Tab-separated table of C-alpha atoms and ligand atoms in Angstrom:
chain	number	residue	atom	x	y	z
A	311	UNK	CA	0.001	0.042	-0.026
A	312	UNK	CA	1.243	3.487	-0.735
A	313	UNK	CA	1.444	6.267	1.830
A	314	UNK	CA	-1.827	7.933	0.609
A	315	UNK	CA	-3.765	4.719	1.036
A	316	UNK	CA	-2.306	4.275	4.494
A	317	UNK	CA	-3.305	7.892	5.381
A	318	UNK	CA	-6.916	7.007	4.448
A	319	UNK	CA	-6.888	3.901	6.649
A	320	UNK	CA	-5.743	5.821	9.707
A	321	UNK	CA	-8.078	8.721	9.084
A	322	UNK	CA	-10.618	9.500	11.837
A	323	UNK	CA	-11.878	12.531	13.622
A	324	UNK	CA	-9.938	13.685	16.615
A	325	UNK	CA	-11.858	15.607	19.308
A	326	UNK	CA	-12.079	19.256	18.527
A	327	UNK	CA	-13.740	21.534	21.090
A	328	UNK	CA	-13.021	25.222	21.256
A	329	UNK	CA	-12.048	27.876	23.761
A	330	UNK	CA	-12.126	31.651	23.809
A	331	UNK	CA	-8.772	33.404	24.067
A	332	UNK	CA	-7.668	37.067	24.056
A	333	UNK	CA	-7.058	38.264	20.507
A	334	UNK	CA	-3.539	39.202	21.401
A	335	UNK	CA	-2.725	35.523	22.268
A	336	UNK	CA	-4.470	33.924	19.231
A	337	UNK	CA	-1.611	33.961	16.781
A	338	UNK	CA	-1.041	30.488	15.217
A	339	UNK	CA	-4.388	29.171	16.629
A	340	UNK	CA	-7.110	27.716	14.348
A	341	UNK	CA	-10.311	29.777	14.156
A	342	UNK	CA	-13.196	27.606	15.472
A	343	UNK	CA	-15.776	29.066	13.133
A	344	UNK	CA	-16.416	31.824	10.593
A	345	UNK	CA	-16.333	35.340	12.022
A	346	UNK	CA	-19.074	37.661	10.830
A	347	UNK	CA	-18.657	41.429	10.938
A	348	UNK	CA	-20.830	42.844	13.708
A	349	UNK	CA	-19.743	46.408	12.906
A	350	UNK	CA	-19.233	47.985	9.513
A	351	UNK	CA	-15.749	49.135	8.411
A	352	UNK	CA	-15.449	51.987	8.500
A	353	UNK	CA	-17.934	52.622	11.196
A	354	UNK	CA	-18.415	56.209	10.276
A	355	UNK	CA	-17.775	58.202	6.992
A	356	UNK	CA	-14.084	58.751	7.082
A	357	UNK	CA	-11.795	61.110	5.220
A	358	UNK	CA	-9.170	59.260	3.157
A	359	UNK	CA	-7.049	62.457	2.723
A	360	UNK	CA	-5.793	65.431	4.647
A	361	UNK	CA	-7.738	68.303	3.071
A	362	UNK	CA	-11.088	70.098	3.077
A	363	UNK	CA	-14.521	68.611	3.146
A	364	UNK	CA	-16.877	70.685	0.954
A	365	UNK	CA	-20.578	70.320	0.373
A	366	UNK	CA	-21.862	70.290	-3.194
A	367	UNK	CA	-22.476	73.986	-3.311
A	368	UNK	CA	-18.972	74.778	-2.105
A	369	UNK	CA	-17.554	72.330	-4.568
A	370	UNK	CA	-19.285	74.047	-7.393
A	371	UNK	CA	-18.004	77.361	-6.223
A	372	UNK	CA	-14.434	76.070	-5.797
A	373	UNK	CA	-14.432	75.014	-9.427
A	374	UNK	CA	-14.886	78.533	-10.497
A	375	UNK	CA	-11.739	79.544	-8.601
A	376	UNK	CA	-13.694	81.567	-6.139
A	377	UNK	CA	-12.683	81.512	-2.468
A	378	UNK	CA	-14.620	79.087	-0.164
A	379	UNK	CA	-15.040	80.002	3.520
A	380	UNK	CA	-13.599	77.504	5.965
A	381	UNK	CA	-15.912	77.070	9.074
A	382	UNK	CA	-14.261	74.425	11.193
A	383	UNK	CA	-11.548	71.893	11.791
A	384	UNK	CA	-11.761	68.110	12.424
A	385	UNK	CA	-8.588	66.333	13.403
A	386	UNK	CA	-8.782	62.538	13.524
A	387	UNK	CA	-10.393	61.305	16.700
A	388	UNK	CA	-12.473	64.494	17.037
A	389	UNK	CA	-16.229	65.084	16.670
A	390	UNK	CA	-17.168	66.263	13.202
A	391	UNK	CA	-18.227	69.925	12.689
A	392	UNK	CA	-21.301	70.667	10.559
A	393	UNK	CA	-20.718	72.278	7.224
A	394	UNK	CA	-22.712	75.430	6.816
A	395	UNK	CA	-24.164	75.377	3.260
A	396	UNK	CA	-21.598	76.410	0.639
A	397	UNK	CA	-18.589	76.269	3.019
A	398	UNK	CA	-15.615	73.951	3.822
A	399	UNK	CA	-14.287	72.201	6.946
A	400	UNK	CA	-10.674	71.112	7.349
A	401	UNK	CA	-10.433	67.328	7.858
A	402	UNK	CA	-7.485	65.041	8.534
A	403	UNK	CA	-7.047	61.493	7.170
A	404	UNK	CA	-9.060	59.227	9.420
A	405	UNK	CA	-11.370	61.938	10.728
A	406	UNK	CA	-15.098	61.670	10.691
A	407	UNK	CA	-16.388	63.813	7.757
A	408	UNK	CA	-19.242	66.242	8.302
A	409	UNK	CA	-22.610	64.832	7.282
A	410	UNK	CA	-23.149	67.371	4.514
A	411	UNK	CA	-19.776	66.722	2.793
A	412	UNK	CA	-19.882	65.913	-0.942
A	413	UNK	CA	-16.067	65.398	-1.268
A	414	UNK	CA	-12.747	65.864	0.444
A	415	UNK	CA	-10.448	68.072	-1.594
A	416	UNK	CA	-6.791	67.194	-0.625
A	417	UNK	CA	-4.755	70.042	0.682
A	418	UNK	CA	-2.474	69.886	-2.337
A	419	UNK	CA	-5.319	71.139	-4.503
A	420	UNK	CA	-5.817	74.244	-2.280
A	421	UNK	CA	-3.839	77.342	-1.514
A	422	UNK	CA	-3.804	76.606	2.230
A	423	UNK	CA	-0.754	75.781	4.232
A	424	UNK	CA	-0.468	72.146	5.320
A	425	UNK	CA	-0.098	73.017	9.015
A	426	UNK	CA	-1.180	75.800	11.395
A	427	UNK	CA	-4.475	77.446	12.055
A	428	UNK	CA	-7.350	76.984	9.596
A	429	UNK	CA	-7.369	79.638	6.924
A	430	UNK	CA	-10.452	81.861	6.607
A	431	UNK	CA	-10.875	80.835	2.970
A	432	UNK	CA	-9.378	78.455	0.426
A	433	UNK	CA	-9.169	78.603	-3.260
A	434	UNK	CA	-8.912	75.377	-5.219
A	435	UNK	CA	-7.092	74.637	-8.491
A	436	UNK	CA	-6.506	71.499	-10.640
A	437	UNK	CA	-9.553	69.444	-9.621
A	438	UNK	CA	-10.198	66.390	-11.885
A	439	UNK	CA	-12.720	67.139	-14.607
A	440	UNK	CA	-15.202	64.685	-13.064
A	441	UNK	CA	-15.345	63.625	-9.502
A	442	UNK	CA	-16.671	60.172	-9.097
A	443	UNK	CA	-18.895	59.475	-6.082
A	444	UNK	CA	-18.000	60.946	-2.744
A	445	UNK	CA	-14.412	61.769	-3.641
A	446	UNK	CA	-11.868	60.767	-0.863
A	447	UNK	CA	-14.668	59.794	1.534
A	448	UNK	CA	-14.630	56.227	2.859
A	449	UNK	CA	-18.351	55.620	3.416
A	450	UNK	CA	-19.798	53.448	6.238
A	451	UNK	CA	-19.333	49.754	5.390
A	452	UNK	CA	-17.400	50.555	2.217
A	453	UNK	CA	-14.668	48.087	3.225
A	454	UNK	CA	-16.890	45.584	5.159
A	455	UNK	CA	-20.642	45.510	5.642
A	456	UNK	CA	-22.271	44.020	8.780
A	457	UNK	CA	-22.830	40.400	8.046
A	458	UNK	CA	-19.847	39.921	5.814
A	459	UNK	CA	-17.768	36.793	6.708
A	460	UNK	CA	-14.396	38.345	7.369
A	461	UNK	CA	-12.324	35.311	8.447
A	462	UNK	CA	-13.101	31.695	7.636
A	463	UNK	CA	-13.323	29.064	10.324
A	464	UNK	CA	-10.541	26.501	10.114
A	465	UNK	CA	-8.044	29.091	9.139
A	466	UNK	CA	-4.798	29.511	11.160
A	467	UNK	CA	-4.710	33.014	12.533
A	468	UNK	CA	-1.917	35.160	11.363
A	469	UNK	CA	-1.185	38.849	11.528
A	470	UNK	CA	-3.693	39.908	8.824
A	471	UNK	CA	-6.520	37.879	10.333
A	472	UNK	CA	-5.786	39.270	13.917
A	473	UNK	CA	-5.651	42.800	12.405
A	474	UNK	CA	-9.003	42.261	10.682
A	475	UNK	CA	-10.668	41.091	13.957
A	476	UNK	CA	-9.120	44.005	15.866
A	477	UNK	CA	-10.418	46.392	13.189
A	478	UNK	CA	-13.944	45.064	13.984
A	479	UNK	CA	-13.448	45.787	17.710
A	480	UNK	CA	-13.130	42.114	18.632
A	481	UNK	CA	-10.985	41.515	21.775
A	482	UNK	CA	-11.366	37.793	22.067
A	483	UNK	CA	-11.654	35.013	19.530
A	484	UNK	CA	-12.997	31.438	19.602
A	485	UNK	CA	-10.234	29.030	18.566
A	486	UNK	CA	-10.009	25.228	18.436
A	487	UNK	CA	-8.714	23.682	21.577
A	488	UNK	CA	-5.018	22.635	21.067
A	489	UNK	CA	-4.678	18.892	20.564
A	490	UNK	CA	-2.750	17.098	23.309
A	491	UNK	CA	-0.433	14.603	21.721
A	492	UNK	CA	1.253	11.796	23.722
A	493	UNK	CA	4.629	10.763	22.522
A	494	UNK	CA	6.420	7.601	23.758
A	495	UNK	CA	9.859	6.788	22.410
A	496	UNK	CA	11.053	3.232	23.066
A	497	UNK	CA	14.319	1.363	23.231
A	498	UNK	CA	16.753	0.072	25.820
A	499	UNK	CA	19.488	1.754	23.806
A	500	UNK	CA	18.267	5.246	24.571
A	501	UNK	CA	20.253	7.447	27.005
A	502	UNK	CA	18.118	8.002	30.076
A	503	UNK	CA	18.532	11.777	30.035
A	504	UNK	CA	19.953	14.391	27.556
A	505	UNK	CA	23.706	14.296	27.787
A	506	UNK	CA	23.817	11.118	29.818
A	507	UNK	CA	26.462	8.774	28.478
A	508	UNK	CA	25.938	10.351	25.050
A	509	UNK	CA	27.025	8.313	22.129
A	510	UNK	CA	28.759	5.745	24.371
A	511	UNK	CA	28.160	2.332	23.019
A	512	UNK	CA	25.755	0.681	23.410
A	513	UNK	CA	23.764	3.700	24.420
A	514	UNK	CA	22.717	6.542	21.868
A	515	UNK	CA	21.272	9.859	22.384
A	516	UNK	CA	17.456	9.920	22.341
A	517	UNK	CA	16.827	12.128	19.324
A	518	UNK	CA	13.199	11.133	18.563
A	519	UNK	CA	11.926	12.694	21.769
A	520	UNK	CA	13.071	16.322	21.296
A	521	UNK	CA	12.616	16.035	17.554
A	522	UNK	CA	8.955	14.946	17.594
A	523	UNK	CA	8.159	17.113	20.632
A	524	UNK	CA	9.353	20.040	18.394
A	525	UNK	CA	7.208	18.812	15.550
A	526	UNK	CA	4.139	18.593	17.838
A	527	UNK	CA	4.686	22.054	19.087
A	528	UNK	CA	5.249	23.419	15.580
A	529	UNK	CA	1.907	21.860	14.645
A	530	UNK	CA	0.219	23.872	17.352
A	531	UNK	CA	-0.373	20.968	19.659
A	532	UNK	CA	0.769	20.230	23.225
A	533	UNK	CA	3.219	17.361	23.746
A	534	UNK	CA	2.891	14.986	26.646
A	535	UNK	CA	6.158	13.029	26.754
A	536	UNK	CA	7.044	9.486	27.775
A	537	UNK	CA	10.008	7.202	27.337
A	538	UNK	CA	10.131	3.396	27.751
A	539	UNK	CA	12.640	0.644	27.543
A	540	UNK	CA	11.877	-2.620	25.664
A	541	UNK	CA	9.843	-4.164	28.461
A	542	UNK	CA	6.085	-4.468	27.471
A	543	UNK	CA	4.979	-4.054	31.150
A	544	UNK	CA	6.944	-0.798	31.406
A	545	UNK	CA	5.663	0.409	27.975
A	546	UNK	CA	2.016	-0.383	28.824
A	547	UNK	CA	2.341	1.549	32.127
A	548	UNK	CA	3.755	4.590	30.391
A	549	UNK	CA	1.003	4.503	27.723
A	550	UNK	CA	-1.852	3.982	30.123
A	551	UNK	CA	-0.444	6.770	32.239
A	552	UNK	CA	-0.706	9.124	29.362
A	553	UNK	CA	-4.032	8.141	27.866
A	554	UNK	CA	-6.336	10.078	30.174
A	555	UNK	CA	-4.686	13.426	29.333
A	556	UNK	CA	-4.256	13.104	25.507
A	557	UNK	CA	-6.176	13.043	22.240
A	558	UNK	CA	-3.663	10.992	20.294
A	559	UNK	CA	-0.608	8.926	21.160
A	560	UNK	CA	2.386	8.523	18.961
A	561	UNK	CA	5.103	5.925	19.617
A	562	UNK	CA	8.443	5.411	17.977
A	563	UNK	CA	10.469	2.254	17.616
A	564	UNK	CA	9.693	-1.416	18.514
A	565	UNK	CA	7.473	-2.267	15.517
A	566	UNK	CA	9.647	-4.087	13.082
A	567	UNK	CA	10.876	-7.659	12.730
A	568	UNK	CA	13.211	-7.938	15.703
A	569	UNK	CA	13.072	-10.119	18.722
A	570	UNK	CA	12.267	-7.304	21.206
A	571	UNK	CA	9.702	-5.207	19.482
A	572	UNK	CA	8.109	-3.757	22.448
A	573	UNK	CA	5.280	-1.700	20.914
A	574	UNK	CA	4.263	-4.514	18.721
A	575	UNK	CA	4.453	-7.177	21.525
A	576	UNK	CA	2.383	-4.968	23.791
A	577	UNK	CA	-0.438	-4.043	21.411
A	578	UNK	CA	-0.673	-6.354	18.382
A	579	UNK	CA	-3.866	-8.353	18.245
A	580	UNK	CA	-5.501	-6.350	20.990
A	581	UNK	CA	-5.279	-2.673	20.241
A	582	UNK	CA	-3.121	-2.118	17.142
A	583	UNK	CA	-2.400	-3.357	13.670
A	584	UNK	CA	0.995	-3.251	12.078
A	585	UNK	CA	1.569	-2.924	8.345
A	586	UNK	CA	4.274	-2.144	5.859
A	587	UNK	CA	3.794	0.914	3.703
A	588	UNK	CA	5.566	0.894	0.350
A	589	UNK	CA	7.781	3.852	1.132
A	590	UNK	CA	11.358	4.669	2.158
A	591	UNK	CA	12.090	5.701	4.873
A	592	UNK	CA	9.223	4.977	7.366
A	593	UNK	CA	8.008	1.682	5.797
A	594	UNK	CA	6.999	-0.051	9.076
A	595	UNK	CA	3.869	1.553	10.570
A	596	UNK	CA	1.131	0.794	12.950
A	597	UNK	CA	-2.115	2.200	14.090
A	598	UNK	CA	-4.731	1.437	16.700
A	599	UNK	CA	-6.930	2.614	19.541
A	600	UNK	CA	-6.631	2.120	23.269
A	601	UNK	CA	-9.151	3.461	25.800
A	602	UNK	CA	-10.725	5.307	22.894
A	603	UNK	CA	-7.570	7.174	22.098
A	604	UNK	CA	-6.087	6.809	18.560
A	605	UNK	CA	-2.579	5.412	18.384
A	606	UNK	CA	0.054	5.878	15.724
A	607	UNK	CA	3.207	3.738	15.755
A	608	UNK	CA	6.255	5.090	13.868
A	609	UNK	CA	9.528	3.289	13.198
A	610	UNK	CA	12.434	4.156	15.503
A	611	UNK	CA	14.800	5.404	12.837
A	612	UNK	CA	14.903	9.154	13.285
A	613	UNK	CA	14.379	10.093	9.688
A	614	UNK	CA	11.586	7.455	9.353
A	615	UNK	CA	9.862	8.908	12.506
A	616	UNK	CA	10.160	12.436	11.178
A	617	UNK	CA	8.756	11.593	7.778
A	618	UNK	CA	5.968	9.556	9.491
A	619	UNK	CA	5.023	12.608	11.514
A	620	UNK	CA	4.739	14.936	8.510
A	621	UNK	CA	2.939	12.368	6.351
A	622	UNK	CA	0.691	10.582	8.749
A	623	UNK	CA	0.398	12.502	12.124
A	624	UNK	CA	-0.254	15.853	10.444
A	625	UNK	CA	-2.808	14.266	8.132
A	626	UNK	CA	-4.696	12.857	11.142
A	627	UNK	CA	-4.281	15.984	13.148
A	628	UNK	CA	-5.451	18.324	10.390
A	629	UNK	CA	-8.309	15.953	9.316
A	630	UNK	CA	-6.920	16.109	5.688
A	631	UNK	CA	-5.868	12.965	3.860
A	632	UNK	CA	-2.336	12.941	2.670
A	633	UNK	CA	-3.480	12.732	-0.945
A	634	UNK	CA	-5.087	16.174	-0.530
A	635	UNK	CA	-2.012	17.713	1.140
A	636	UNK	CA	0.490	17.452	-1.687
A	637	UNK	CA	1.087	20.675	-3.563
A	638	UNK	CA	2.353	21.151	-7.106
A	639	UNK	CA	5.833	22.456	-7.839
A	640	UNK	CA	8.269	22.499	-10.807
A	641	UNK	CA	11.348	20.394	-10.302
A	642	UNK	CA	14.822	21.817	-11.016
A	643	UNK	CA	17.608	19.435	-10.182
A	644	UNK	CA	19.476	16.438	-11.387
A	645	UNK	CA	17.775	13.188	-12.515
A	646	UNK	CA	16.184	11.457	-9.557
A	647	UNK	CA	15.456	7.756	-9.863
A	648	UNK	CA	12.483	6.262	-7.855
A	649	UNK	CA	13.400	3.777	-5.154
A	650	UNK	CA	12.756	0.075	-5.959
A	651	UNK	CA	11.114	-0.476	-2.536
A	652	UNK	CA	8.382	2.214	-2.889
A	653	UNK	CA	7.791	5.931	-2.656
A	654	UNK	CA	10.774	7.881	-1.391
A	655	UNK	CA	11.082	11.358	0.026
A	656	UNK	CA	13.745	14.043	-0.663
A	657	UNK	CA	14.149	17.357	1.142
A	658	UNK	CA	13.932	20.312	-1.241
A	659	UNK	CA	14.255	24.067	-0.965
A	660	UNK	CA	12.317	26.529	-3.026
A	661	UNK	CA	14.516	28.560	-5.269
A	662	UNK	CA	14.135	32.232	-6.099
A	663	UNK	CA	12.709	31.200	-9.469
A	664	UNK	CA	10.037	29.306	-7.500
A	665	UNK	CA	11.246	25.838	-8.558
A	666	UNK	CA	12.182	23.175	-6.018
A	667	UNK	CA	15.836	22.043	-5.714
A	668	UNK	CA	16.697	18.817	-3.911
A	669	UNK	CA	19.274	18.468	-1.213
A	670	UNK	CA	22.207	16.119	-2.168
A	671	UNK	CA	21.132	13.458	0.227
A	672	UNK	CA	18.104	12.640	2.350
A	673	UNK	CA	19.564	12.217	5.832
A	674	UNK	CA	17.824	13.637	8.786
A	675	UNK	CA	20.084	16.619	8.891
A	676	UNK	CA	19.261	17.349	5.273
A	677	UNK	CA	15.577	18.014	6.232
A	678	UNK	CA	16.830	20.774	8.575
A	679	UNK	CA	16.617	23.887	6.421
A	680	UNK	CA	14.466	22.286	3.765
A	681	UNK	CA	11.292	24.099	2.715
A	682	UNK	CA	9.363	20.980	1.609
A	683	UNK	CA	9.383	17.187	1.125
A	684	UNK	CA	9.431	15.922	-2.443
A	685	UNK	CA	7.505	12.774	-3.281
A	686	UNK	CA	9.389	10.488	-5.603
A	687	UNK	CA	7.272	7.615	-6.942
A	688	UNK	CA	8.657	4.098	-6.877
A	689	UNK	CA	10.822	2.848	-9.703
A	690	UNK	CA	10.731	2.698	-12.621
A	691	UNK	CA	9.326	6.220	-12.171
A	692	UNK	CA	11.980	8.963	-12.096
A	693	UNK	CA	12.041	12.782	-11.992
A	694	UNK	CA	13.866	15.089	-14.290
A	695	UNK	CA	14.282	18.849	-14.502
A	696	UNK	CA	11.091	20.667	-15.601
A	697	UNK	CA	8.790	17.978	-14.280
A	698	UNK	CA	5.747	18.979	-12.314
A	699	UNK	CA	6.132	17.268	-8.967
A	700	UNK	CA	4.393	16.850	-5.566
A	701	UNK	CA	5.665	18.528	-2.512
A	702	UNK	CA	4.610	18.745	1.154
A	703	UNK	CA	5.570	22.185	2.504
A	704	UNK	CA	7.344	21.977	5.852
A	705	UNK	CA	5.754	24.238	8.455
A	706	UNK	CA	7.748	27.472	8.847
A	707	UNK	CA	9.059	28.201	12.314
A	708	UNK	CA	9.575	31.967	11.786
A	709	UNK	CA	12.142	34.398	10.612
A	710	UNK	CA	13.704	35.383	13.977
A	711	UNK	CA	17.417	35.601	13.899
B	935	LIG	N1	14.798	-8.112	9.729
B	935	LIG	C1	14.270	-6.825	9.462
B	935	LIG	N2	14.835	-5.858	10.142
B	935	LIG	C2	14.376	-4.565	9.923
B	935	LIG	C3	13.465	-4.342	8.889
B	935	LIG	C4	12.832	-5.471	8.175
B	935	LIG	O1	12.016	-5.383	7.399
B	935	LIG	N3	13.327	-6.662	8.476
B	935	LIG	N4	13.013	-3.079	8.653
B	935	LIG	C5	13.955	-2.046	8.943
B	935	LIG	C6	13.367	-0.684	8.856
B	935	LIG	S1	13.098	-0.069	7.275
B	935	LIG	C7	13.104	0.111	9.978
B	935	LIG	S2	12.602	1.668	9.665
B	935	LIG	C8	13.376	-0.332	11.245
B	935	LIG	C9	12.125	-0.057	12.137
B	935	LIG	O2	12.426	-0.643	13.291
B	935	LIG	P1	11.647	-0.282	14.676
B	935	LIG	O3	10.514	0.612	14.319
B	935	LIG	O4	11.314	-1.465	15.304
B	935	LIG	O5	12.693	0.644	15.425
B	935	LIG	P2	13.824	0.189	16.424
B	935	LIG	O6	14.348	-1.081	15.996
B	935	LIG	O7	13.366	0.341	17.764
B	935	LIG	O8	14.880	1.303	16.046
B	935	LIG	C10	15.392	1.456	14.761
B	935	LIG	C11	16.591	2.350	14.823
B	935	LIG	O9	16.236	3.675	15.265
B	935	LIG	C12	17.023	3.941	16.553
B	935	LIG	N5	16.102	4.618	17.484
B	935	LIG	C13	14.999	4.134	17.993
B	935	LIG	N6	14.444	5.113	18.794
B	935	LIG	C14	15.338	6.124	18.758
B	935	LIG	C15	15.275	7.376	19.432
B	935	LIG	N7	14.275	7.749	20.289
B	935	LIG	N8	16.229	8.304	19.200
B	935	LIG	C16	17.215	7.924	18.329
B	935	LIG	N9	17.312	6.754	17.698
B	935	LIG	C17	16.314	5.851	17.836
B	935	LIG	C18	17.389	2.599	17.017
B	935	LIG	O10	18.470	2.672	17.885
B	935	LIG	C19	17.596	1.775	15.765
B	935	LIG	O11	18.929	2.114	15.276
B	935	LIG	O12	13.663	-1.750	11.261
B	935	LIG	C20	14.623	-2.186	10.329
B	935	LIG	N10	14.891	-3.535	10.595
B	936	MOO	O1	11.481	2.395	6.690
B	936	MOO	MO1	12.905	2.516	7.530
B	936	MOO	O2	12.440	4.032	8.213
B	936	MOO	O3	13.370	2.972	5.874
B	936	MOO	O4	14.662	2.724	7.727
């Protein structure tokens, strides 16, 4: 079975639920449902220019080159002044324009100084032949009417969405509850703590734990971490300890063909099924459910575990099958032969031309700094420069330096 078929098999709804958070803390969260404008934007007729609001009589007079009397001044944030018929009021960008205004004439079209006290009169020159609508007046609801859907539910909130909600006066927003993801890494060979006996045979640093904890956090979820040796009783105790607090459990290692496959020995036939997906790396996979909580079992090899997270955990967590998550890109790199054992995955970067360029190799460290994962179909398929290919964008972690 190919990875897309496996993604369909493990698909299932994870609990959603929502919570209300302050808008200022909502970045990166998923909007629970559509937000509808309860206020118009702008909420009052607003000047789009620094200049003079004129009623239609004053506008007609200004066209003749005759002086127009200025009767008031409206800085932004101040109450509008009424225009007496045939007169003008000075307005600033963002100020409420007087009710009788027909247009705002930018200061550049007048003989007035840009700053200082209001002049007694202005004369106007160089107006456009025809003035369309209420020139330089942003009318109520011109940007957004009450009832408009302004941000779609299911969208990850970024700066523009938060700005939009703030513009509407919203101070809180209802977002999906963060998923809580249990992570249990297994193996007697894992160092008991970071730095402990690092790389001293037969012990190795535990890389899957910090790596997948980082992937879970990057996905906007909350990791609940566990580690187990190769004893099934220990593993089941760690798993059962996590289950009440999580929406999903991911395990790594202990699922292949060895004599001490702790995950498999603990769960096969009761809670989980183990399969082989035709892909490299990450071929051995497993899935199941215990105490109502979905389980995903990834291979222990760090690159296989990382790929499995991006391919399968993110499909399940986002409720989108893998087949629907691939994006199109144009390949620009050397000839890439498909792997005989199945679909393979290559880290790629997006070039300034917008094409994707492969890393030389596909080790774990080659995925650091990659923009996306390229899907290479099994042999005899191959990829050559100019081909339209499928890539899975890797989530960005930011631009901070
Ligand atoms: N006879 C066979 N042997 C293997 C097969 C097979 O088909 N027949 N498949 C190979 C493939 S492909 C993979 S992938 C692995 C999957 O094995 P497991 O999922 O059971 O993983 P482990 O054996 O526990 O570990 C594999 C590898 O990864 C290292 N590891 C495990 N956990 C961590 C961790 N938290 N941090 C860092 N490194 C970790 C572990 O030491 C092993 O080197 O099976 C092949 N074998
Ligand atoms: O499937 Mo394994 O992760 O290739 O080494």
